[in-house]
Amino acid sequence: MKKILIASMVTLAALATGGCAVTSGQSTVGQYVDDATIATRVKARFAEDTQVSAMRIQVEALKGTVQLAGFATSQAEKDRAGQLARATPDVKEVRNNIIVRPATNN
């Protein structure tokens, strides 16, 4: 079941980044593909990690710089997401713009 979830997340990430134009800052099609691969790798790491929610955190990559956005339920989750992104191959820099918003029990 976990492998299916990870494969689904990777596929969704690839589809989400697939609609972007190469002219959004990448110099070549190759760079665009590299950035899409980096973003997919980061999302896959989130999906495999028990502390980070891959569903609440968006990942974008541009020229090896990864930007994280979305919401975390704790500072520890935000920090862990940044650590996972930094440990991903070909990531040069991480901009962690995740907002910490504790979960509410409604």
CSV table of N, CA and C in Angstrom, one decimal:
chain,number,residue,atom,x,y,z
A,1,MET,N,0.8,-1.2,0.0
A,1,MET,CA,0.0,0.0,0.0
A,1,MET,C,0.9,1.3,0.0
A,2,LYS,N,1.9,1.2,0.8
A,2,LYS,CA,2.8,2.4,0.9
A,2,LYS,C,3.5,2.7,-0.4
A,3,LYS,N,3.9,1.6,-1.1
A,3,LYS,CA,4.5,1.8,-2.4
A,3,LYS,C,3.6,2.4,-3.5
A,4,ILE,N,2.3,2.0,-3.4
A,4,ILE,CA,1.3,2.6,-4.3
A,4,ILE,C,1.1,4.0,-4.0
A,5,LEU,N,1.1,4.4,-2.7
A,5,LEU,CA,1.0,5.8,-2.3
A,5,LEU,C,2.2,6.6,-2.9
A,6,ILE,N,3.4,6.1,-2.7
A,6,ILE,CA,4.6,6.8,-3.1
A,6,ILE,C,4.6,6.9,-4.6
A,7,ALA,N,4.2,5.9,-5.3
A,7,ALA,CA,4.2,5.9,-6.8
A,7,ALA,C,3.1,6.9,-7.3
A,8,SER,N,2.0,7.0,-6.6
A,8,SER,CA,1.0,8.0,-6.9
A,8,SER,C,1.4,9.4,-6.7
A,9,MET,N,2.1,9.6,-5.6
A,9,MET,CA,2.7,11.0,-5.3
A,9,MET,C,3.7,11.4,-6.3
A,10,VAL,N,4.5,10.5,-6.7
A,10,VAL,CA,5.6,10.8,-7.7
A,10,VAL,C,4.9,11.2,-9.0
A,11,THR,N,3.9,10.4,-9.4
A,11,THR,CA,3.2,10.6,-10.7
A,11,THR,C,2.5,12.0,-10.6
A,12,LEU,N,1.8,12.2,-9.5
A,12,LEU,CA,1.1,13.5,-9.4
A,12,LEU,C,2.0,14.7,-9.4
A,13,ALA,N,3.2,14.6,-8.8
A,13,ALA,CA,4.2,15.6,-8.8
A,13,ALA,C,4.7,15.9,-10.2
A,14,ALA,N,4.9,14.8,-11.0
A,14,ALA,CA,5.4,14.9,-12.4
A,14,ALA,C,4.3,15.6,-13.2
A,15,LEU,N,3.1,15.2,-13.0
A,15,LEU,CA,2.0,15.8,-13.8
A,15,LEU,C,1.8,17.3,-13.4
A,16,ALA,N,1.9,17.6,-12.2
A,16,ALA,CA,1.8,19.0,-11.7
A,16,ALA,C,2.8,19.9,-12.3
A,17,THR,N,4.0,19.4,-12.4
A,17,THR,CA,5.1,20.2,-12.9
A,17,THR,C,5.2,20.2,-14.5
A,18,GLY,N,4.5,19.2,-15.1
A,18,GLY,CA,4.6,19.0,-16.5
A,18,GLY,C,3.9,20.1,-17.3
A,19,GLY,N,3.0,20.9,-16.7
A,19,GLY,CA,2.4,21.9,-17.5
A,19,GLY,C,3.1,23.2,-17.6
A,20,CYS,N,4.2,23.4,-16.9
A,20,CYS,CA,5.0,24.6,-16.9
A,20,CYS,C,5.8,24.8,-18.1
A,21,ALA,N,5.9,26.0,-18.5
A,21,ALA,CA,6.7,26.3,-19.7
A,21,ALA,C,8.2,26.3,-19.4
A,22,VAL,N,9.0,26.0,-20.4
A,22,VAL,CA,10.4,26.0,-20.2
A,22,VAL,C,10.9,27.5,-20.0
A,23,THR,N,10.2,28.4,-20.5
A,23,THR,CA,10.6,29.8,-20.4
A,23,THR,C,10.3,30.4,-19.0
A,24,SER,N,9.9,29.6,-18.0
A,24,SER,CA,9.7,30.1,-16.7
A,24,SER,C,11.0,30.3,-15.9
A,25,GLY,N,12.1,30.3,-16.5
A,25,GLY,CA,13.4,30.6,-15.8
A,25,GLY,C,14.4,29.6,-16.2
A,26,GLN,N,14.1,28.4,-16.7
A,26,GLN,CA,15.1,27.5,-17.0
A,26,GLN,C,15.7,27.9,-18.4
A,27,SER,N,17.0,27.6,-18.5
A,27,SER,CA,17.6,28.0,-19.8
A,27,SER,C,17.4,27.0,-20.9
A,28,THR,N,17.2,25.7,-20.5
A,28,THR,CA,17.1,24.7,-21.6
A,28,THR,C,16.0,23.7,-21.2
A,29,VAL,N,15.6,22.9,-22.1
A,29,VAL,CA,14.6,21.8,-21.8
A,29,VAL,C,15.2,20.9,-20.8
A,30,GLY,N,16.5,20.6,-21.0
A,30,GLY,CA,17.2,19.7,-20.1
A,30,GLY,C,17.2,20.2,-18.7
A,31,GLN,N,17.4,21.5,-18.5
A,31,GLN,CA,17.3,22.1,-17.1
A,31,GLN,C,15.9,21.9,-16.5
A,32,TYR,N,14.9,22.1,-17.4
A,32,TYR,CA,13.5,22.0,-17.0
A,32,TYR,C,13.2,20.5,-16.5
A,33,VAL,N,13.7,19.6,-17.3
A,33,VAL,CA,13.6,18.2,-16.9
A,33,VAL,C,14.3,17.9,-15.6
A,34,ASP,N,15.5,18.4,-15.4
A,34,ASP,CA,16.3,18.2,-14.2
A,34,ASP,C,15.5,18.8,-13.0
A,35,ASP,N,14.9,20.0,-13.2
A,35,ASP,CA,14.2,20.6,-12.1
A,35,ASP,C,12.9,19.8,-11.7
A,36,ALA,N,12.3,19.3,-12.7
A,36,ALA,CA,11.1,18.4,-12.5
A,36,ALA,C,11.5,17.2,-11.8
A,37,THR,N,12.6,16.6,-12.1
A,37,THR,CA,13.1,15.4,-11.5
A,37,THR,C,13.4,15.7,-10.0
A,38,ILE,N,14.1,16.8,-9.7
A,38,ILE,CA,14.4,17.2,-8.4
A,38,ILE,C,13.2,17.3,-7.5
A,39,ALA,N,12.2,18.1,-8.1
A,39,ALA,CA,10.9,18.3,-7.3
A,39,ALA,C,10.2,17.0,-7.0
A,40,THR,N,10.3,16.1,-8.0
A,40,THR,CA,9.6,14.7,-7.8
A,40,THR,C,10.4,13.9,-6.7
A,41,ARG,N,11.7,14.0,-6.8
A,41,ARG,CA,12.5,13.3,-5.7
A,41,ARG,C,12.2,13.8,-4.3
A,42,VAL,N,12.1,15.1,-4.2
A,42,VAL,CA,11.8,15.7,-2.9
A,42,VAL,C,10.4,15.3,-2.4
A,43,LYS,N,9.4,15.3,-3.3
A,43,LYS,CA,8.0,14.9,-2.9
A,43,LYS,C,8.0,13.4,-2.6
A,44,ALA,N,8.8,12.6,-3.3
A,44,ALA,CA,8.9,11.2,-2.9
A,44,ALA,C,9.4,11.0,-1.5
A,45,ARG,N,10.5,11.8,-1.2
A,45,ARG,CA,11.0,11.7,0.2
A,45,ARG,C,10.0,12.1,1.2
A,46,PHE,N,9.2,13.1,0.9
A,46,PHE,CA,8.2,13.5,1.9
A,46,PHE,C,7.2,12.3,2.0
A,47,ALA,N,6.8,11.7,0.9
A,47,ALA,CA,5.8,10.6,1.0
A,47,ALA,C,6.3,9.4,1.8
A,48,GLU,N,7.6,9.2,1.8
A,48,GLU,CA,8.2,8.1,2.5
A,48,GLU,C,8.4,8.4,4.0
A,49,ASP,N,8.4,9.7,4.4
A,49,ASP,CA,8.7,10.1,5.7
A,49,ASP,C,7.5,10.1,6.6
A,50,THR,N,7.6,9.6,7.8
A,50,THR,CA,6.4,9.6,8.7
A,50,THR,C,6.1,10.9,9.3
A,51,GLN,N,7.1,11.8,9.3
A,51,GLN,CA,6.9,13.1,10.0
A,51,GLN,C,6.4,14.2,9.1
A,52,VAL,N,6.6,14.1,7.8
A,52,VAL,CA,6.2,15.2,6.9
A,52,VAL,C,5.0,14.8,6.0
A,53,SER,N,4.1,15.7,5.9
A,53,SER,CA,2.9,15.5,5.0
A,53,SER,C,3.2,15.9,3.6
A,54,ALA,N,3.3,15.0,2.7
A,54,ALA,CA,3.5,15.3,1.3
A,54,ALA,C,2.3,16.0,0.7
A,55,MET,N,1.1,15.9,1.3
A,55,MET,CA,-0.1,16.4,0.8
A,55,MET,C,-0.2,17.9,1.1
A,56,ARG,N,0.3,18.4,2.2
A,56,ARG,CA,0.2,19.8,2.6
A,56,ARG,C,1.4,20.7,2.1
A,57,ILE,N,2.4,20.1,1.6
A,57,ILE,CA,3.6,20.9,1.2
A,57,ILE,C,3.9,20.8,-0.3
A,58,GLN,N,3.9,21.9,-0.9
A,58,GLN,CA,4.2,22.0,-2.3
A,58,GLN,C,5.7,22.2,-2.5
A,59,VAL,N,6.2,21.6,-3.6
A,59,VAL,CA,7.6,21.7,-4.0
A,59,VAL,C,7.8,22.2,-5.4
A,60,GLU,N,8.6,23.2,-5.5
A,60,GLU,CA,9.0,23.7,-6.9
A,60,GLU,C,10.5,23.8,-6.9
A,61,ALA,N,11.0,23.6,-8.1
A,61,ALA,CA,12.5,23.6,-8.3
A,61,ALA,C,12.8,24.5,-9.5
A,62,LEU,N,13.8,25.3,-9.4
A,62,LEU,CA,14.3,26.1,-10.5
A,62,LEU,C,15.8,26.2,-10.4
A,63,LYS,N,16.5,25.7,-11.4
A,63,LYS,CA,18.0,25.7,-11.5
A,63,LYS,C,18.6,25.1,-10.2
A,64,GLY,N,18.0,24.0,-9.7
A,64,GLY,CA,18.5,23.4,-8.5
A,64,GLY,C,18.1,24.0,-7.1
A,65,THR,N,17.4,25.1,-7.2
A,65,THR,CA,16.9,25.7,-6.0
A,65,THR,C,15.5,25.2,-5.7
A,66,VAL,N,15.3,24.7,-4.6
A,66,VAL,CA,14.0,24.1,-4.2
A,66,VAL,C,13.2,25.1,-3.3
A,67,GLN,N,12.0,25.4,-3.6
A,67,GLN,CA,11.1,26.2,-2.8
A,67,GLN,C,10.0,25.3,-2.2
A,68,LEU,N,9.9,25.4,-0.9
A,68,LEU,CA,8.9,24.6,-0.2
A,68,LEU,C,7.8,25.6,0.3
A,69,ALA,N,6.6,25.3,0.1
A,69,ALA,CA,5.5,26.1,0.5
A,69,ALA,C,4.3,25.2,1.0
A,70,GLY,N,3.4,25.8,1.7
A,70,GLY,CA,2.3,25.1,2.3
A,70,GLY,C,2.3,25.2,3.8
A,71,PHE,N,1.7,24.2,4.4
A,71,PHE,CA,1.5,24.3,5.9
A,71,PHE,C,2.1,23.0,6.6
A,72,ALA,N,2.7,23.3,7.7
A,72,ALA,CA,3.1,22.2,8.6
A,72,ALA,C,2.4,22.3,9.9
A,73,THR,N,2.2,21.2,10.6
A,73,THR,CA,1.5,21.3,11.9
A,73,THR,C,2.5,21.6,13.1
A,74,SER,N,3.8,21.6,12.8
A,74,SER,CA,4.8,21.9,13.9
A,74,SER,C,6.0,22.4,13.2
A,75,GLN,N,6.8,23.1,14.1
A,75,GLN,CA,8.2,23.5,13.6
A,75,GLN,C,9.0,22.4,13.3
A,76,ALA,N,8.9,21.3,14.0
A,76,ALA,CA,9.7,20.0,13.7
A,76,ALA,C,9.4,19.5,12.3
A,77,GLU,N,8.1,19.5,11.9
A,77,GLU,CA,7.7,19.1,10.6
A,77,GLU,C,8.3,20.0,9.5
A,78,LYS,N,8.3,21.3,9.7
A,78,LYS,CA,8.9,22.2,8.8
A,78,LYS,C,10.4,22.0,8.6
A,79,ASP,N,11.0,21.9,9.8
A,79,ASP,CA,12.5,21.6,9.8
A,79,ASP,C,12.8,20.3,9.1
A,80,ARG,N,12.0,19.3,9.3
A,80,ARG,CA,12.3,18.0,8.7
A,80,ARG,C,12.1,18.1,7.2
A,81,ALA,N,11.1,18.8,6.7
A,81,ALA,CA,10.9,18.9,5.3
A,81,ALA,C,12.1,19.6,4.7
A,82,GLY,N,12.7,20.6,5.3
A,82,GLY,CA,13.9,21.3,4.8
A,82,GLY,C,15.1,20.4,4.8
A,83,GLN,N,15.2,19.5,5.8
A,83,GLN,CA,16.3,18.6,5.9
A,83,GLN,C,16.2,17.6,4.7
A,84,LEU,N,15.0,17.0,4.5
A,84,LEU,CA,14.8,16.1,3.5
A,84,LEU,C,15.1,16.7,2.1
A,85,ALA,N,14.7,17.9,1.9
A,85,ALA,CA,14.9,18.6,0.6
A,85,ALA,C,16.4,18.8,0.4
A,86,ARG,N,17.1,19.3,1.4
A,86,ARG,CA,18.6,19.5,1.3
A,86,ARG,C,19.4,18.2,1.0
A,87,ALA,N,18.9,17.1,1.5
A,87,ALA,CA,19.6,15.8,1.3
A,87,ALA,C,19.2,15.2,0.0
A,88,THR,N,18.4,15.8,-0.8
A,88,THR,CA,18.0,15.2,-2.1
A,88,THR,C,19.1,15.5,-3.1
A,89,PRO,N,19.5,14.5,-3.9
A,89,PRO,CA,20.5,14.8,-4.9
A,89,PRO,C,20.2,15.9,-5.9
A,90,ASP,N,21.2,16.7,-6.2
A,90,ASP,CA,21.2,17.8,-7.1
A,90,ASP,C,20.5,19.1,-6.6
A,91,VAL,N,20.1,19.1,-5.3
A,91,VAL,CA,19.5,20.3,-4.7
A,91,VAL,C,20.7,21.2,-4.3
A,92,LYS,N,20.7,22.4,-4.8
A,92,LYS,CA,21.7,23.4,-4.5
A,92,LYS,C,21.4,24.3,-3.3
A,93,GLU,N,20.1,24.6,-3.2
A,93,GLU,CA,19.6,25.5,-2.2
A,93,GLU,C,18.2,25.2,-1.9
A,94,VAL,N,17.7,25.4,-0.6
A,94,VAL,CA,16.3,25.2,-0.2
A,94,VAL,C,15.8,26.5,0.4
A,95,ARG,N,14.7,26.9,-0.1
A,95,ARG,CA,14.0,28.1,0.5
A,95,ARG,C,12.7,27.5,1.1
A,96,ASN,N,12.8,27.5,2.4
A,96,ASN,CA,11.7,26.9,3.2
A,96,ASN,C,10.7,27.9,3.6
A,97,ASN,N,9.6,28.1,2.8
A,97,ASN,CA,8.6,29.0,3.1
A,97,ASN,C,7.3,28.4,3.7
A,98,ILE,N,7.5,27.2,4.3
A,98,ILE,CA,6.4,26.5,4.9
A,98,ILE,C,5.9,27.3,6.1
A,99,ILE,N,4.6,27.4,6.3
A,99,ILE,CA,4.0,28.1,7.4
A,99,ILE,C,3.6,27.1,8.4
A,100,VAL,N,4.0,27.3,9.7
A,100,VAL,CA,3.6,26.4,10.8
A,100,VAL,C,2.2,26.9,11.3
A,101,ARG,N,1.3,25.9,11.2
A,101,ARG,CA,-0.1,26.2,11.6
A,101,ARG,C,-0.6,24.9,12.4
A,102,PRO,N,-0.6,24.9,13.7
A,102,PRO,CA,-1.0,23.7,14.4
A,102,PRO,C,-2.3,23.2,14.0
A,103,ALA,N,-2.5,21.9,14.0
A,103,ALA,CA,-3.7,21.3,13.6
A,103,ALA,C,-4.8,21.7,14.7
A,104,THR,N,-6.0,21.9,14.2
A,104,THR,CA,-7.1,22.2,15.1
A,104,THR,C,-8.0,21.0,15.1
A,105,ASN,N,-8.6,20.7,16.3
A,105,ASN,CA,-9.5,19.6,16.4
A,105,ASN,C,-10.9,20.1,16.4
A,106,ASN,N,-11.4,20.2,15.2
A,106,ASN,CA,-12.8,20.7,15.0
A,106,ASN,C,-13.8,19.5,14.9
